JSON list of C-alpha atoms and ligand atoms in Angstrom, two decimals:
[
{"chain": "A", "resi": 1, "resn": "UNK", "atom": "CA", "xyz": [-40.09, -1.69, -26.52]},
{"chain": "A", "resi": 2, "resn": "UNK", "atom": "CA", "xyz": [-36.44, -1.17, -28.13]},
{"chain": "A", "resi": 3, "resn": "UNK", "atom": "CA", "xyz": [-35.28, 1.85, -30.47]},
{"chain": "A", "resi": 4, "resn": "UNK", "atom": "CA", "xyz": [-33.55, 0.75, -33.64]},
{"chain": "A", "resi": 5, "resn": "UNK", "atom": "CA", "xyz": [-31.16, 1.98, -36.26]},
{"chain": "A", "resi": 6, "resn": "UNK", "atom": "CA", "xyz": [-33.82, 3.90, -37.87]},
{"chain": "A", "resi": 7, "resn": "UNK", "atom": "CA", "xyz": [-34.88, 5.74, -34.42]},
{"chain": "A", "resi": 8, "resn": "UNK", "atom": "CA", "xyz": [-31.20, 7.08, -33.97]},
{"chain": "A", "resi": 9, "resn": "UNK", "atom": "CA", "xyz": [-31.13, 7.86, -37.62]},
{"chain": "A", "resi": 10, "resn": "UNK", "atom": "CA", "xyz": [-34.76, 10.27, -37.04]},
{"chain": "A", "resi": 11, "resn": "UNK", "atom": "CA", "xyz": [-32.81, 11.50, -33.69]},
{"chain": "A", "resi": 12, "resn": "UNK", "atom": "CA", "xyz": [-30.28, 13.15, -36.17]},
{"chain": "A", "resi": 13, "resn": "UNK", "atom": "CA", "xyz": [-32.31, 14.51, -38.60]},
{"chain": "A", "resi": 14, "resn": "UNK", "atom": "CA", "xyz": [-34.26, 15.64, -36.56]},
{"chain": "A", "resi": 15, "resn": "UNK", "atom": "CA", "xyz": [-31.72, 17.38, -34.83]},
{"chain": "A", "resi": 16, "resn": "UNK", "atom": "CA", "xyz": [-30.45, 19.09, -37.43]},
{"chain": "A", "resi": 17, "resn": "UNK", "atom": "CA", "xyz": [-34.07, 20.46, -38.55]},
{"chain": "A", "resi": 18, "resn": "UNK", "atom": "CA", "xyz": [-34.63, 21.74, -35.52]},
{"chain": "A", "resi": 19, "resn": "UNK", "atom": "CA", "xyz": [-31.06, 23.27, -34.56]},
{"chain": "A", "resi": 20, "resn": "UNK", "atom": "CA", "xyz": [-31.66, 24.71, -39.12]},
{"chain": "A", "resi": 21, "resn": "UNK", "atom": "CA", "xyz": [-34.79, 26.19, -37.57]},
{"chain": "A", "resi": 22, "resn": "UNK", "atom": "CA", "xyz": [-33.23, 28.14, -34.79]},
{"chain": "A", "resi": 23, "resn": "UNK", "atom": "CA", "xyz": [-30.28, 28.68, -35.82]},
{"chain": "A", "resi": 24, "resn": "UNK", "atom": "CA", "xyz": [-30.79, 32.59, -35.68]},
{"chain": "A", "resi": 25, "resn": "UNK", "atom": "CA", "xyz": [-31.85, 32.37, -32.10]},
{"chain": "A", "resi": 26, "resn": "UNK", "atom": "CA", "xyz": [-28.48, 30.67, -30.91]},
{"chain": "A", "resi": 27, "resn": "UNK", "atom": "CA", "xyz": [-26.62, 33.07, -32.83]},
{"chain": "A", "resi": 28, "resn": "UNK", "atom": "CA", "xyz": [-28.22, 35.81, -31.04]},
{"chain": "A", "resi": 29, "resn": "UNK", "atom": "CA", "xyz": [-27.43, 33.63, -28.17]},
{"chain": "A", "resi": 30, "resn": "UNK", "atom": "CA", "xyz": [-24.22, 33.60, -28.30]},
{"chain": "A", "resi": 31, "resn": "UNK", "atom": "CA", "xyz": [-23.74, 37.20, -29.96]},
{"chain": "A", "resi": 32, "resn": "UNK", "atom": "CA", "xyz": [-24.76, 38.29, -26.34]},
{"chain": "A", "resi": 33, "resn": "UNK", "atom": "CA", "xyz": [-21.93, 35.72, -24.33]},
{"chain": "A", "resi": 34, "resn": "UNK", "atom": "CA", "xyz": [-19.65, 34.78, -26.68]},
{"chain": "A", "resi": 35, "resn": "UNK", "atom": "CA", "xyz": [-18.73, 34.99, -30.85]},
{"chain": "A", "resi": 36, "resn": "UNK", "atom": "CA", "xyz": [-21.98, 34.94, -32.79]},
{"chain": "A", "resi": 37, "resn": "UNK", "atom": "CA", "xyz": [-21.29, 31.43, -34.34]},
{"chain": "A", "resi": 38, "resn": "UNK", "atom": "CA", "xyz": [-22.88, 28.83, -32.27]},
{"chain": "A", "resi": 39, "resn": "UNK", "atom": "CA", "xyz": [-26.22, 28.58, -34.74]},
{"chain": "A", "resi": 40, "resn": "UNK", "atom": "CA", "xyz": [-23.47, 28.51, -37.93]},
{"chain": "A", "resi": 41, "resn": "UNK", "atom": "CA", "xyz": [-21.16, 25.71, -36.23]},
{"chain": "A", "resi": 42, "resn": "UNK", "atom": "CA", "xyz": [-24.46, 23.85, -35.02]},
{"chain": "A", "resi": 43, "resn": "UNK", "atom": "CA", "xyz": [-26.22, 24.23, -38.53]},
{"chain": "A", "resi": 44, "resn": "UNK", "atom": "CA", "xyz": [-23.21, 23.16, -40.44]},
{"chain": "A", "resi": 45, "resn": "UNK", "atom": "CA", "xyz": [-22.59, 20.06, -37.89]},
{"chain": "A", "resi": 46, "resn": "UNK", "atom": "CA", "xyz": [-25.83, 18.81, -38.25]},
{"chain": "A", "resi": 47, "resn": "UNK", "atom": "CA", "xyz": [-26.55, 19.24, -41.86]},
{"chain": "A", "resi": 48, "resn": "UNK", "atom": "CA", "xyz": [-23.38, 17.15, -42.35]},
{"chain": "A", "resi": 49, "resn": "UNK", "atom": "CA", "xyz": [-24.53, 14.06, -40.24]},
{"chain": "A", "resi": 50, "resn": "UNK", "atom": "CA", "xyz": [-28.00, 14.30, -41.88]},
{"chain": "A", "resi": 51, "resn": "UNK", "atom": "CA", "xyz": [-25.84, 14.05, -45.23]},
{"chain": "A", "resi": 52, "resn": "UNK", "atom": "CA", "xyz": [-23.37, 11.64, -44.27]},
{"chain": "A", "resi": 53, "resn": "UNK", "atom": "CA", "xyz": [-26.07, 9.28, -42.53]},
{"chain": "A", "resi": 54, "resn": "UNK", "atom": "CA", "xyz": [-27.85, 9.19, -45.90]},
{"chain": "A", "resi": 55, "resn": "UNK", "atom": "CA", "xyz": [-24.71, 8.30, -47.54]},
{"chain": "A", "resi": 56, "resn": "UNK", "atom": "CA", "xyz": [-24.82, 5.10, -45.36]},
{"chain": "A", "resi": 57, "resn": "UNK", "atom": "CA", "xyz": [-27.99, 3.54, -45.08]},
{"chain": "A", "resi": 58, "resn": "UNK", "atom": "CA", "xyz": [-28.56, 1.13, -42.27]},
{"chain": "A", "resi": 59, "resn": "UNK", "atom": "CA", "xyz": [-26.19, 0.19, -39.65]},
{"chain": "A", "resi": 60, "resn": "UNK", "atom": "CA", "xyz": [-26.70, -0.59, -35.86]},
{"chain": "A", "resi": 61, "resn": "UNK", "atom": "CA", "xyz": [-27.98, 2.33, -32.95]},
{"chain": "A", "resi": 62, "resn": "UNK", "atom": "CA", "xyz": [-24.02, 2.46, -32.03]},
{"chain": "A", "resi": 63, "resn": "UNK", "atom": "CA", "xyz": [-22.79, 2.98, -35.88]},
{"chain": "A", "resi": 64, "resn": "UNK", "atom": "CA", "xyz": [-25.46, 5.97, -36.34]},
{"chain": "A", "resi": 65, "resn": "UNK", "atom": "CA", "xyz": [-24.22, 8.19, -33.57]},
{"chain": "A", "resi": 66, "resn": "UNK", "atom": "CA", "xyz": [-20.41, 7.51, -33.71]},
{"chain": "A", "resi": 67, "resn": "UNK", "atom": "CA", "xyz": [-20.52, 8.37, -37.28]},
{"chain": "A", "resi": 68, "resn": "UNK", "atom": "CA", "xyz": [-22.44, 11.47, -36.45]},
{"chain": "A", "resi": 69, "resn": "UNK", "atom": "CA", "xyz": [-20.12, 12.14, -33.74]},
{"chain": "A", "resi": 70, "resn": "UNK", "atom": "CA", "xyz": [-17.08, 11.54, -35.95]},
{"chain": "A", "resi": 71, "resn": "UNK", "atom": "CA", "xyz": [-18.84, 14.45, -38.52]},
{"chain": "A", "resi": 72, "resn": "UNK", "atom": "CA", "xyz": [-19.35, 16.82, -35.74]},
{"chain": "A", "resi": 73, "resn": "UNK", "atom": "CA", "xyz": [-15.84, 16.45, -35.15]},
{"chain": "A", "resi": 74, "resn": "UNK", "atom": "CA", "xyz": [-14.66, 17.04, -38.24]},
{"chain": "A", "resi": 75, "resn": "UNK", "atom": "CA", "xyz": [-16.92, 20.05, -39.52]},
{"chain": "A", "resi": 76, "resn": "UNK", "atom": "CA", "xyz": [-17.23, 22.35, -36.36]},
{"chain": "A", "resi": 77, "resn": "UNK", "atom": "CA", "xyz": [-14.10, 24.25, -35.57]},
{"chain": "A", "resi": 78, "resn": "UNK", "atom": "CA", "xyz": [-15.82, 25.76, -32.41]},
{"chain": "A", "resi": 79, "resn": "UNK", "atom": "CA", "xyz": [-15.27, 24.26, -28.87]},
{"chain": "A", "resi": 80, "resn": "UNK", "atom": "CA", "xyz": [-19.26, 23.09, -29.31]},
{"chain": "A", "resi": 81, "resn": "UNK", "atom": "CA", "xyz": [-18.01, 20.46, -32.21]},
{"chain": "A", "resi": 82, "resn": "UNK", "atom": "CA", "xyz": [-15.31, 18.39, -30.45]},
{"chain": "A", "resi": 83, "resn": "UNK", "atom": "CA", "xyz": [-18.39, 18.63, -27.05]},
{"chain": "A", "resi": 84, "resn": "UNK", "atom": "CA", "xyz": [-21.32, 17.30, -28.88]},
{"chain": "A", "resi": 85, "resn": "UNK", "atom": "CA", "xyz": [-19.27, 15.06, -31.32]},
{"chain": "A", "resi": 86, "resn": "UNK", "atom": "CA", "xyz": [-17.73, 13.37, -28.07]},
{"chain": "A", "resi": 87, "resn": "UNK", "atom": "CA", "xyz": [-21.08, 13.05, -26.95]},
{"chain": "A", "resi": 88, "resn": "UNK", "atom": "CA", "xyz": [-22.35, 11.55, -29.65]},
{"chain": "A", "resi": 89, "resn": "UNK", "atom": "CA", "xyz": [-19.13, 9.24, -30.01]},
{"chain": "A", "resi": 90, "resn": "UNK", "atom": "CA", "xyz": [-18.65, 7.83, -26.26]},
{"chain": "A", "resi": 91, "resn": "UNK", "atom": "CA", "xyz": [-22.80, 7.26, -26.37]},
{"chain": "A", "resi": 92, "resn": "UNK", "atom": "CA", "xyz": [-22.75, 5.20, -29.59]},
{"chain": "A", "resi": 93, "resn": "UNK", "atom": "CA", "xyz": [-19.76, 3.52, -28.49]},
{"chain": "A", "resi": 94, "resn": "UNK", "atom": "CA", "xyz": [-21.56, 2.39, -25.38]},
{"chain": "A", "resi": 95, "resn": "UNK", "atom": "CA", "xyz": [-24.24, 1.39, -27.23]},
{"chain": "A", "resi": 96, "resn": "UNK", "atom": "CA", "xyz": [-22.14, -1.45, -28.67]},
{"chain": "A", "resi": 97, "resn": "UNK", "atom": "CA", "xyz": [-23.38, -3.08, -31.74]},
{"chain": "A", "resi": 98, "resn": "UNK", "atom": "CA", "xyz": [-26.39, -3.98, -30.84]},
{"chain": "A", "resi": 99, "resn": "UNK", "atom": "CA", "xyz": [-29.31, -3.95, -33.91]},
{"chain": "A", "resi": 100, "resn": "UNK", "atom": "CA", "xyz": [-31.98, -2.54, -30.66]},
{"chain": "A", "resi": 101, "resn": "UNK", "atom": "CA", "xyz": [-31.50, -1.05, -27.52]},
{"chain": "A", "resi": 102, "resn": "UNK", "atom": "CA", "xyz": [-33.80, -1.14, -24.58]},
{"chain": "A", "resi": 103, "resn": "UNK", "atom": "CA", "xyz": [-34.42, 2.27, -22.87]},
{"chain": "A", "resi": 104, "resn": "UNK", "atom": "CA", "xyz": [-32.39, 1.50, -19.81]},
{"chain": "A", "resi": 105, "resn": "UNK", "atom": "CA", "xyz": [-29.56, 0.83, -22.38]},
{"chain": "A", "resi": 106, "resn": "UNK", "atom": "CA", "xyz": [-30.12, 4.52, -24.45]},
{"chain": "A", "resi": 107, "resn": "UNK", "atom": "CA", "xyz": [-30.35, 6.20, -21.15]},
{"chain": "A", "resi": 108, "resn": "UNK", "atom": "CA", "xyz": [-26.94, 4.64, -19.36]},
{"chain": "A", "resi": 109, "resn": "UNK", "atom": "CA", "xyz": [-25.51, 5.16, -22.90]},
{"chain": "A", "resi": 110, "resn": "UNK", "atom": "CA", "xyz": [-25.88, 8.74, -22.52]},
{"chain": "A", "resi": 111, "resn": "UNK", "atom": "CA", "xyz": [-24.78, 9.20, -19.26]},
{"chain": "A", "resi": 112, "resn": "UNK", "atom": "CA", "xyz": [-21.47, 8.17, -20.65]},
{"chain": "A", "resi": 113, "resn": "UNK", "atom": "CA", "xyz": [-21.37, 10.42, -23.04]},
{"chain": "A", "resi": 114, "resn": "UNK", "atom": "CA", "xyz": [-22.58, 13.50, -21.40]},
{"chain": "A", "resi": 115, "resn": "UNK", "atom": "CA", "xyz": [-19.79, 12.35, -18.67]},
{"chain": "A", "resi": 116, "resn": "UNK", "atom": "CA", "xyz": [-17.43, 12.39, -21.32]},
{"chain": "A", "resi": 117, "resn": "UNK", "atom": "CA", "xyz": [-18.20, 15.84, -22.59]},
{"chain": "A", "resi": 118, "resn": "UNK", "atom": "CA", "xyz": [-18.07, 16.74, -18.69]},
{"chain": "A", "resi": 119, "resn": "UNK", "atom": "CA", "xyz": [-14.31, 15.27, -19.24]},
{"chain": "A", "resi": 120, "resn": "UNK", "atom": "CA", "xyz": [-13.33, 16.88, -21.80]},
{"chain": "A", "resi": 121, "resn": "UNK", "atom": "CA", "xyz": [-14.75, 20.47, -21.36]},
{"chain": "A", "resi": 122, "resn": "UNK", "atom": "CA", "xyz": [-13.69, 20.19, -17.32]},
{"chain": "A", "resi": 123, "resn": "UNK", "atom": "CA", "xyz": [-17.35, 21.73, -16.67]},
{"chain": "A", "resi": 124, "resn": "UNK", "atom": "CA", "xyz": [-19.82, 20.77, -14.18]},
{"chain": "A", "resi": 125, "resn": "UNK", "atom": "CA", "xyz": [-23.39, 21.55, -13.46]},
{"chain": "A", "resi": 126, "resn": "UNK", "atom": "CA", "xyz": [-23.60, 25.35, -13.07]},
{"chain": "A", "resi": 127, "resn": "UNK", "atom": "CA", "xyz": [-20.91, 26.46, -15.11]},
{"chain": "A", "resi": 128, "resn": "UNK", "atom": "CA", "xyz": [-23.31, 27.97, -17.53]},
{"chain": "A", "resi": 129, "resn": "UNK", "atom": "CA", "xyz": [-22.85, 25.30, -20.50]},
{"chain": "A", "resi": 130, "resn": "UNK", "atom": "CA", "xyz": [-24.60, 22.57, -22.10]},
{"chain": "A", "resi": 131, "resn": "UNK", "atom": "CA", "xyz": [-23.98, 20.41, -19.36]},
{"chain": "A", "resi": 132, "resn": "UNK", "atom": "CA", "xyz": [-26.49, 22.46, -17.59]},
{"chain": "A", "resi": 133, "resn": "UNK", "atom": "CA", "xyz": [-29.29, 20.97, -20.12]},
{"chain": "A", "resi": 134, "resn": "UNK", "atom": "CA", "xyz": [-27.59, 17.59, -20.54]},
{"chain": "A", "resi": 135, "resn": "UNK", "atom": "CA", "xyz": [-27.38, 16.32, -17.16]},
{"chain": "A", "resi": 136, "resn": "UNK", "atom": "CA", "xyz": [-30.85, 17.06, -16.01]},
{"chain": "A", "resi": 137, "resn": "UNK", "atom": "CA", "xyz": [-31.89, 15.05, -18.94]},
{"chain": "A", "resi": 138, "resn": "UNK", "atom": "CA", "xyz": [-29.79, 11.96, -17.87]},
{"chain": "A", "resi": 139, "resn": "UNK", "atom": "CA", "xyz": [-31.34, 12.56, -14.91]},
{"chain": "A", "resi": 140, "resn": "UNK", "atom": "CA", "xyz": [-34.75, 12.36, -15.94]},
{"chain": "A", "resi": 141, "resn": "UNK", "atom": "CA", "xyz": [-33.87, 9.24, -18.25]},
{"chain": "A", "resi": 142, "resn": "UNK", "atom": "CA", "xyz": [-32.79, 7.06, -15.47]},
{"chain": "A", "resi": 143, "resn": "UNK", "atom": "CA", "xyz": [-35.91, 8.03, -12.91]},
{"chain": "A", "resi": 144, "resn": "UNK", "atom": "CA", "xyz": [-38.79, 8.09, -15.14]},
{"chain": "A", "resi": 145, "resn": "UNK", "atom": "CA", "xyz": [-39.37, 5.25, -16.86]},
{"chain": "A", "resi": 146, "resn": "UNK", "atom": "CA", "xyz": [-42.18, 5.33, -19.15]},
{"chain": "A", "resi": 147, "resn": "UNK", "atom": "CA", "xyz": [-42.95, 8.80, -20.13]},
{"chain": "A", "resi": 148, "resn": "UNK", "atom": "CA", "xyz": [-38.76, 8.85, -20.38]},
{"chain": "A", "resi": 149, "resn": "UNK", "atom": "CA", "xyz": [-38.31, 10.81, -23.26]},
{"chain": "A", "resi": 150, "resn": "UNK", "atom": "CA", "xyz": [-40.56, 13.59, -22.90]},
{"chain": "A", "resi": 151, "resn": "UNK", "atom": "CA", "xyz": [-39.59, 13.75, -19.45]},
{"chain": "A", "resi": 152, "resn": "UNK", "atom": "CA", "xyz": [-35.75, 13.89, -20.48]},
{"chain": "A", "resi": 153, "resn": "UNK", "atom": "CA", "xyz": [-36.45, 16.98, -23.01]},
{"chain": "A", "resi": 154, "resn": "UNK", "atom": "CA", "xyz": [-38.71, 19.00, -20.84]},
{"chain": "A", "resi": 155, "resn": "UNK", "atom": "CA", "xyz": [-35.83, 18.80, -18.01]},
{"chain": "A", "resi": 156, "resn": "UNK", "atom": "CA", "xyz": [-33.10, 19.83, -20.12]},
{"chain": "A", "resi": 157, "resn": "UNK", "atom": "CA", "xyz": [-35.74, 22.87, -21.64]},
{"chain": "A", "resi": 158, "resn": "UNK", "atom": "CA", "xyz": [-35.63, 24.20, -17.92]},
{"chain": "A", "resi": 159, "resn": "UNK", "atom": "CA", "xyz": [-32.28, 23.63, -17.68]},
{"chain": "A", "resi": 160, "resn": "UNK", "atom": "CA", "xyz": [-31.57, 25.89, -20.49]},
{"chain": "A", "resi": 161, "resn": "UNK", "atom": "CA", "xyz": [-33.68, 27.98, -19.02]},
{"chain": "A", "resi": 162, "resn": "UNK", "atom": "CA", "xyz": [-32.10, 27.75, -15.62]},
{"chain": "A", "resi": 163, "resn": "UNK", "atom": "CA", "xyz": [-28.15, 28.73, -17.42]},
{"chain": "A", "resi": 164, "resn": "UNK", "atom": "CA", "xyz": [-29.73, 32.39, -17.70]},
{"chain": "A", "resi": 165, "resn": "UNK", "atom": "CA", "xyz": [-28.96, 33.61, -14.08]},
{"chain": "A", "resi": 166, "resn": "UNK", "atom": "CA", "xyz": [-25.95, 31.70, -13.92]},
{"chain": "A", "resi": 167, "resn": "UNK", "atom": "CA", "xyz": [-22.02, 33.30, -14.46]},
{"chain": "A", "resi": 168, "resn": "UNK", "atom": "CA", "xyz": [-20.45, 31.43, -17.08]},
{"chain": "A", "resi": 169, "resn": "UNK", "atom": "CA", "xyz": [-17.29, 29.38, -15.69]},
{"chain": "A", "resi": 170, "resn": "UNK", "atom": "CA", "xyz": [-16.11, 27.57, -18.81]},
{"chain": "A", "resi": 171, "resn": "UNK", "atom": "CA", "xyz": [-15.73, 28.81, -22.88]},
{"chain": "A", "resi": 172, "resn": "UNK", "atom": "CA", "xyz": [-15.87, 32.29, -24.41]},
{"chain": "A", "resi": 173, "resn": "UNK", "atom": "CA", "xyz": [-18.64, 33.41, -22.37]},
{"chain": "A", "resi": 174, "resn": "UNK", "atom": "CA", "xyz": [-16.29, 32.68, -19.31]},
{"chain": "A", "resi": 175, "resn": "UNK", "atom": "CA", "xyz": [-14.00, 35.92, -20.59]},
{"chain": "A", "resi": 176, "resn": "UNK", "atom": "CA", "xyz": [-17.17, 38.11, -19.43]},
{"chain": "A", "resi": 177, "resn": "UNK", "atom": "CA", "xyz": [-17.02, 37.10, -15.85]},
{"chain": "A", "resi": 178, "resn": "UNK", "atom": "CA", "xyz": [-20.61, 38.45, -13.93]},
{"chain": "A", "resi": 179, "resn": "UNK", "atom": "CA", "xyz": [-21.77, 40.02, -16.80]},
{"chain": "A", "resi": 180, "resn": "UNK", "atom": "CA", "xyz": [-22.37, 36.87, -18.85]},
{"chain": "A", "resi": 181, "resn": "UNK", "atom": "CA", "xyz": [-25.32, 36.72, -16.06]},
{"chain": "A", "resi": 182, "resn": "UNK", "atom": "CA", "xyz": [-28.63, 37.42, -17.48]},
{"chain": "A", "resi": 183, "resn": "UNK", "atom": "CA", "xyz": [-28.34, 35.47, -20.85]},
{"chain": "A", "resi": 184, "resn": "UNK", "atom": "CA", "xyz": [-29.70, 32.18, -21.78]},
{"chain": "A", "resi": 185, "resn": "UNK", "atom": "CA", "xyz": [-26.30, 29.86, -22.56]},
{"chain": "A", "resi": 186, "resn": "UNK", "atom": "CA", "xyz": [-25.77, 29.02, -26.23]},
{"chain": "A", "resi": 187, "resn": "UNK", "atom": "CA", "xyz": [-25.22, 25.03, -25.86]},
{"chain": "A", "resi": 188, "resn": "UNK", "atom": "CA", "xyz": [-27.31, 24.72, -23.32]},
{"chain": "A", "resi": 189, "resn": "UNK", "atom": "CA", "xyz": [-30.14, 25.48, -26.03]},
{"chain": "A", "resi": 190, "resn": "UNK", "atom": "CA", "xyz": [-29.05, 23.45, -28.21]},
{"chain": "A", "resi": 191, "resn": "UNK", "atom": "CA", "xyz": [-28.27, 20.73, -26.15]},
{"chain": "A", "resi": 192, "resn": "UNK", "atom": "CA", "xyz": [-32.34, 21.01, -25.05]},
{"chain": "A", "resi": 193, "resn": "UNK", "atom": "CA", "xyz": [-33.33, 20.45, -29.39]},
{"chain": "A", "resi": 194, "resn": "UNK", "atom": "CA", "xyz": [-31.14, 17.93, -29.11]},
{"chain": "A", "resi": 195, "resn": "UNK", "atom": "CA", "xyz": [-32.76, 15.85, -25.93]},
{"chain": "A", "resi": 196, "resn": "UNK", "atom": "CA", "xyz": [-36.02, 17.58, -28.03]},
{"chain": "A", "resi": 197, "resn": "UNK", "atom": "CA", "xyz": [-35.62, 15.96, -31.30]},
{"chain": "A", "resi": 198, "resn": "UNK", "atom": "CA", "xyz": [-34.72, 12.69, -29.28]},
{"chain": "A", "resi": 199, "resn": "UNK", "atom": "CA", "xyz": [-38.18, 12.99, -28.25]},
{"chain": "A", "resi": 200, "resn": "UNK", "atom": "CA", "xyz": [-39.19, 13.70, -31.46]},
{"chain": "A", "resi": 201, "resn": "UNK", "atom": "CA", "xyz": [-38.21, 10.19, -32.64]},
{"chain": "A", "resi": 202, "resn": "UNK", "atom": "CA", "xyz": [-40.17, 8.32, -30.41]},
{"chain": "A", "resi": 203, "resn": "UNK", "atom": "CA", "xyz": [-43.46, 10.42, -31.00]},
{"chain": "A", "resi": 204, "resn": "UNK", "atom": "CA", "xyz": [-42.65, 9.93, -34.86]},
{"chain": "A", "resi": 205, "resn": "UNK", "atom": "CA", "xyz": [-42.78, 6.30, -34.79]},
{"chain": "B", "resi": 301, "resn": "ADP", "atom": "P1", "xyz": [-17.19, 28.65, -29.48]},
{"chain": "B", "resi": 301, "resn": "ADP", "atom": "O1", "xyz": [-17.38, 28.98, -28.02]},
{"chain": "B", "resi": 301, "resn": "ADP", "atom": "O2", "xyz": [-15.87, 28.06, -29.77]},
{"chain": "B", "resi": 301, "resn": "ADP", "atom": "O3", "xyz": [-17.54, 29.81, -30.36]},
{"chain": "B", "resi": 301, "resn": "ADP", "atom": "P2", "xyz": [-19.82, 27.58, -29.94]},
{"chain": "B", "resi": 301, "resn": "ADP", "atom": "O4", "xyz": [-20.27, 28.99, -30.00]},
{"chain": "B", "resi": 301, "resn": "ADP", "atom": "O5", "xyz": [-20.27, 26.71, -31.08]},
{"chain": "B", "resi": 301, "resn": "ADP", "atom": "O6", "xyz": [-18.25, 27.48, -29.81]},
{"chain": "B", "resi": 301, "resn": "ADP", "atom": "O7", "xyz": [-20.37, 26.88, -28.62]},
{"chain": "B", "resi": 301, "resn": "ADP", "atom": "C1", "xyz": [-20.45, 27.59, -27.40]},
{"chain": "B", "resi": 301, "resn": "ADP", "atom": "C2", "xyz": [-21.11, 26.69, -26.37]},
{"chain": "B", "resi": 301, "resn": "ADP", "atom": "O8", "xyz": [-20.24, 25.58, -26.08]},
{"chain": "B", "resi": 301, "resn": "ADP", "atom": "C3", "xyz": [-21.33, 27.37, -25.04]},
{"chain": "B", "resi": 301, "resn": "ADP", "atom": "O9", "xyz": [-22.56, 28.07, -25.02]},
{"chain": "B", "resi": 301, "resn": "ADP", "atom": "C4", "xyz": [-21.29, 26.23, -24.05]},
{"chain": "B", "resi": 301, "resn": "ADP", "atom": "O10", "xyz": [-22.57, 25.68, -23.82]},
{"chain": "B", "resi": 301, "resn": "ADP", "atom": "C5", "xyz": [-20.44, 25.19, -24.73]},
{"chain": "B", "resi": 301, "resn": "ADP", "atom": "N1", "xyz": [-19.13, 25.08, -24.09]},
{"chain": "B", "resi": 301, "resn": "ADP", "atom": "C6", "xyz": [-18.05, 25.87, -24.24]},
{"chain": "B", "resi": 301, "resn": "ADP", "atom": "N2", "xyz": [-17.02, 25.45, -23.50]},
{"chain": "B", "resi": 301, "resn": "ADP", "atom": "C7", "xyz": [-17.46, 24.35, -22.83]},
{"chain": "B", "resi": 301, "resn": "ADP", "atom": "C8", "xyz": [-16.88, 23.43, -21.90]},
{"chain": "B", "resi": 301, "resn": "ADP", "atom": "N3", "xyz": [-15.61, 23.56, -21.49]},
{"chain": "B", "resi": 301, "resn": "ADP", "atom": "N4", "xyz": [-17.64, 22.41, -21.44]},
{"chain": "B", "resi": 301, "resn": "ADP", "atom": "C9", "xyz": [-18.92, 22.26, -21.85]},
{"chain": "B", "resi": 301, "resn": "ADP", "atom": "N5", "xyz": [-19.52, 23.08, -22.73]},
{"chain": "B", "resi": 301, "resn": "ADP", "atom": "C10", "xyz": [-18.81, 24.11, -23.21]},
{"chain": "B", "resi": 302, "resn": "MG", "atom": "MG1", "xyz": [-19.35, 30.75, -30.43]}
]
């Protein structure tokens, strides 16, 4: 079993239906931590990979998500567009140019690339961001093989989950000190419909 261009391509879209969906939520999200724009930035992002990936039909599992990356970039102003975009760059990138990737490719892929965003952002696990749902997913990728995917998006769900006791250490929601305790993080729910919708695309196939 390998994914192709068209999986990655579903993995998008399907990321942007779900983060269109609930985009009100992570607003309310981050109205609670931090500005009241993460459902905006992440709506906008997203629409414009779904519109730029139609603009350029085919390509290889590494061309879909650096050219998604390279929109996130470019259309989110907040600190969550230059995170997810080098997420999505640094895993398509390791991807290479291969037309398929095996599942022990996608899942070392994306180690890079949420170790990248760790590199950029200077967060680790605990800092109340969406590192907190990413790396559990990773994780998950690399010890169950199999049942990989599903497994990958219902760690990163309790992940999420798991940011809402925690005292944010890194971004806006860093300013509140203690009492950013007691709300869910922003990016770490998105980053969990992201790992989701990566799910998605294998059920959808
Ligand atoms: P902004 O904070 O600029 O308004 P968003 O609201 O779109 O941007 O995104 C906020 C989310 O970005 C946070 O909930 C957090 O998960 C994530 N984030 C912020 N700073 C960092 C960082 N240094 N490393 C990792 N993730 C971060
Ligand atoms: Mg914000």
């Amino acid at each position: 079993m390998t994914y192709d261009a068209e999986f990655f391509r579903r993995w998008m879209t399907g990321t942007a239906a779900a983060v269109d969906r609930e985009a009100d939520r992570l607003t309310e999200l981050d109205a609670a931590i931090g500005d009241a724009d993460h459902g905006a930035n992440m709506r906008r992002g997203f629409a414009a990979v779904a519109a730029a990936l139609e603009g350029e039909p085919g390509g290889t599992p590494g061309a879909v998500l650096t050219l998604a990356g390279r929109e996130l970039i470019s259309t989110v102003g907040g600190a969550s567009g230059p995170l997810y975009g080098t997420l999505l760059r640094r895993t398509g990138k390791a991807l290479g140019d291969a037309p398929e990737v095996a599942p022990v490719k996608l899942a070392e892929a994306l180690r890079a690339g949420v170790a990248a965003v760790a590199r950029l952002g200077g967060a680790k696990a605990g800092d109340k961001t969406m590192l907190d749902a990413l790396e559990p997913a990773v994780a998950a990728l690399a010890e169950s093989l199999g049942q990989a995917l599903p497994a990958a998006a219902e760690a990163a769900r309790q992940g999420a989950l798991g940011t809402v006791p925690m005292v944010a250490r890194k971004g806006r929601a860093s300013y509140l000190g203690e009492r950013s305790a007691g709300h869910q993080d922003p990016g770490a729910t998105s980053a969990a419909l992201l790992i989701g919708a990566l799910a998605g695309a294998e059920e959808a196939r």
